[in-house]
């Protein structure tokens, strides 16, 4: 197998001469080697084998325990069982194995998004936004997605209550719940 420097020399000789045999004579290699280097074909090398890891002996045990606990078990709790089963590696490497097993389990067992189910007139979601010095009050009825948007000069409590009163007037009713969506709960 040729080094990168030798390959570059072979390619340069071929570019100068234009023939595989001429480049081979200058570089002292076979014309088939020149052809492989020029066409980008890899040299013949033994087939590589899959790399073995020190945690391969306990990977099945970890996967089973992760599945049994719905990916809630920690590597700290699994390490004694893995050591008893023949694991001799480090705790850090074992944590990586457990994290990989948890990711795989969660990818296969995603519970999905649970959408909210709203009744008409039940929930009004409110939030404030701002663009420069302009403040924007937004309210959305969760069931019908009816929207109420108004502009204000500040986001203080009296302004918020005034905006809610205007929203209720425009809506013609008062919802059962009013949820502030953008604020920390």
PDB file of N, CA, C and O in Angstrom, residues 121-126 137 139-142 146 148 164 167-168 171 175-181:
ATOM      1  N   UNK A 121     -65.309  26.845  24.723  1.00  0.00           N
ATOM      2  CA  UNK A 121     -65.417  27.880  25.742  1.00  0.00           C
ATOM      3  C   UNK A 121     -64.715  27.572  27.041  1.00  0.00           C
ATOM      4  O   UNK A 121     -64.919  28.254  28.038  1.00  0.00           O
ATOM      5  N   UNK A 122     -63.873  26.589  27.064  1.00  0.00           N
ATOM      6  CA  UNK A 122     -63.256  26.160  28.314  1.00  0.00           C
ATOM      7  C   UNK A 122     -61.966  26.895  28.632  1.00  0.00           C
ATOM      8  O   UNK A 122     -61.769  27.346  29.751  1.00  0.00           O
ATOM      9  N   UNK A 123     -61.037  27.011  27.656  1.00  0.00           N
ATOM     10  CA  UNK A 123     -59.699  27.542  27.934  1.00  0.00           C
ATOM     11  C   UNK A 123     -59.375  28.707  27.014  1.00  0.00           C
ATOM     12  O   UNK A 123     -59.551  28.618  25.792  1.00  0.00           O
ATOM     13  N   UNK A 124     -58.868  29.787  27.610  1.00  0.00           N
ATOM     14  CA  UNK A 124     -58.335  30.924  26.867  1.00  0.00           C
ATOM     15  C   UNK A 124     -56.852  31.030  27.223  1.00  0.00           C
ATOM     16  O   UNK A 124     -56.495  31.180  28.382  1.00  0.00           O
ATOM     17  N   UNK A 125     -55.991  30.920  26.230  1.00  0.00           N
ATOM     18  CA  UNK A 125     -54.550  31.035  26.444  1.00  0.00           C
ATOM     19  C   UNK A 125     -54.130  32.457  26.108  1.00  0.00           C
ATOM     20  O   UNK A 125     -54.448  32.968  25.026  1.00  0.00           O
ATOM     21  N   UNK A 126     -53.413  33.105  27.043  1.00  0.00           N
ATOM     22  CA  UNK A 126     -52.983  34.491  26.813  1.00  0.00           C
ATOM     23  C   UNK A 126     -51.471  34.586  26.903  1.00  0.00           C
ATOM     24  O   UNK A 126     -50.808  33.773  27.565  1.00  0.00           O
ATOM     25  N   UNK A 137     -50.559  42.036  23.049  1.00  0.00           N
ATOM     26  CA  UNK A 137     -51.325  41.105  23.862  1.00  0.00           C
ATOM     27  C   UNK A 137     -52.033  40.143  22.919  1.00  0.00           C
ATOM     28  O   UNK A 137     -52.725  40.555  21.979  1.00  0.00           O
ATOM     29  N   UNK A 139     -54.497  36.546  22.733  1.00  0.00           N
ATOM     30  CA  UNK A 139     -55.356  35.584  23.423  1.00  0.00           C
ATOM     31  C   UNK A 139     -55.947  34.656  22.367  1.00  0.00           C
ATOM     32  O   UNK A 139     -56.365  35.104  21.298  1.00  0.00           O
ATOM     33  N   UNK A 140     -55.969  33.354  22.681  1.00  0.00           N
ATOM     34  CA  UNK A 140     -56.480  32.356  21.742  1.00  0.00           C
ATOM     35  C   UNK A 140     -57.392  31.405  22.505  1.00  0.00           C
ATOM     36  O   UNK A 140     -56.992  30.846  23.529  1.00  0.00           O
ATOM     37  N   UNK A 141     -58.608  31.197  21.980  1.00  0.00           N
ATOM     38  CA  UNK A 141     -59.494  30.184  22.545  1.00  0.00           C
ATOM     39  C   UNK A 141     -58.977  28.823  22.085  1.00  0.00           C
ATOM     40  O   UNK A 141     -58.769  28.593  20.895  1.00  0.00           O
ATOM     41  N   UNK A 142     -58.753  27.903  23.015  1.00  0.00           N
ATOM     42  CA  UNK A 142     -58.101  26.632  22.708  1.00  0.00           C
ATOM     43  C   UNK A 142     -58.933  25.757  21.772  1.00  0.00           C
ATOM     44  O   UNK A 142     -58.392  25.127  20.874  1.00  0.00           O
ATOM     45  N   UNK A 146     -60.045  30.884  18.118  1.00  0.00           N
ATOM     46  CA  UNK A 146     -60.433  32.277  17.928  1.00  0.00           C
ATOM     47  C   UNK A 146     -59.347  33.153  18.519  1.00  0.00           C
ATOM     48  O   UNK A 146     -58.869  32.892  19.630  1.00  0.00           O
ATOM     49  N   UNK A 148     -57.523  36.966  19.551  1.00  0.00           N
ATOM     50  CA  UNK A 148     -57.707  38.351  19.945  1.00  0.00           C
ATOM     51  C   UNK A 148     -56.313  38.947  20.103  1.00  0.00           C
ATOM     52  O   UNK A 148     -55.509  38.453  20.903  1.00  0.00           O
ATOM     53  N   UNK A 164     -57.794  41.783  29.011  1.00  0.00           N
ATOM     54  CA  UNK A 164     -58.678  40.633  29.230  1.00  0.00           C
ATOM     55  C   UNK A 164     -60.146  41.053  29.167  1.00  0.00           C
ATOM     56  O   UNK A 164     -60.985  40.347  28.584  1.00  0.00           O
ATOM     57  N   UNK A 167     -61.068  41.521  25.653  1.00  0.00           N
ATOM     58  CA  UNK A 167     -61.142  40.206  25.018  1.00  0.00           C
ATOM     59  C   UNK A 167     -62.467  39.525  25.348  1.00  0.00           C
ATOM     60  O   UNK A 167     -63.135  38.979  24.455  1.00  0.00           O
ATOM     61  N   UNK A 168     -62.884  39.587  26.606  1.00  0.00           N
ATOM     62  CA  UNK A 168     -64.137  38.964  27.008  1.00  0.00           C
ATOM     63  C   UNK A 168     -65.324  39.648  26.339  1.00  0.00           C
ATOM     64  O   UNK A 168     -66.299  39.000  25.955  1.00  0.00           O
ATOM     65  N   UNK A 171     -65.358  38.478  22.773  1.00  0.00           N
ATOM     66  CA  UNK A 171     -65.744  37.079  22.748  1.00  0.00           C
ATOM     67  C   UNK A 171     -67.225  36.900  23.077  1.00  0.00           C
ATOM     68  O   UNK A 171     -67.887  35.996  22.568  1.00  0.00           O
ATOM     69  N   UNK A 175     -64.354  32.595  29.584  1.00  0.00           N
ATOM     70  CA  UNK A 175     -63.982  31.173  29.566  1.00  0.00           C
ATOM     71  C   UNK A 175     -63.844  30.620  30.979  1.00  0.00           C
ATOM     72  O   UNK A 175     -63.729  31.360  31.956  1.00  0.00           O
ATOM     73  N   UNK A 176     -63.831  29.308  31.058  1.00  0.00           N
ATOM     74  CA  UNK A 176     -63.706  28.652  32.361  1.00  0.00           C
ATOM     75  C   UNK A 176     -62.317  28.876  32.953  1.00  0.00           C
ATOM     76  O   UNK A 176     -62.178  29.122  34.141  1.00  0.00           O
ATOM     77  N   UNK A 177     -61.282  28.743  32.132  1.00  0.00           N
ATOM     78  CA  UNK A 177     -59.911  28.965  32.582  1.00  0.00           C
ATOM     79  C   UNK A 177     -59.222  29.943  31.654  1.00  0.00           C
ATOM     80  O   UNK A 177     -59.478  29.987  30.462  1.00  0.00           O
ATOM     81  N   UNK A 178     -58.278  30.687  32.233  1.00  0.00           N
ATOM     82  CA  UNK A 178     -57.458  31.612  31.471  1.00  0.00           C
ATOM     83  C   UNK A 178     -56.006  31.275  31.797  1.00  0.00           C
ATOM     84  O   UNK A 178     -55.553  31.474  32.926  1.00  0.00           O
ATOM     85  N   UNK A 179     -55.293  30.751  30.813  1.00  0.00           N
ATOM     86  CA  UNK A 179     -53.918  30.287  31.062  1.00  0.00           C
ATOM     87  C   UNK A 179     -52.911  31.227  30.447  1.00  0.00           C
ATOM     88  O   UNK A 179     -52.914  31.457  29.237  1.00  0.00           O
ATOM     89  N   UNK A 180     -51.990  31.728  31.259  1.00  0.00           N
ATOM     90  CA  UNK A 180     -50.864  32.508  30.692  1.00  0.00           C
ATOM     91  C   UNK A 180     -49.835  31.527  30.141  1.00  0.00           C
ATOM     92  O   UNK A 180     -49.239  30.759  30.887  1.00  0.00           O
ATOM     93  N   UNK A 181     -49.603  31.507  28.833  1.00  0.00           N
ATOM     94  CA  UNK A 181     -48.744  30.500  28.224  1.00  0.00           C
ATOM     95  C   UNK A 181     -47.272  30.852  28.269  1.00  0.00           C
ATOM     96  O   UNK A 181     -46.437  29.976  28.368  1.00  0.00           O
TER      97      UNK A 181
END
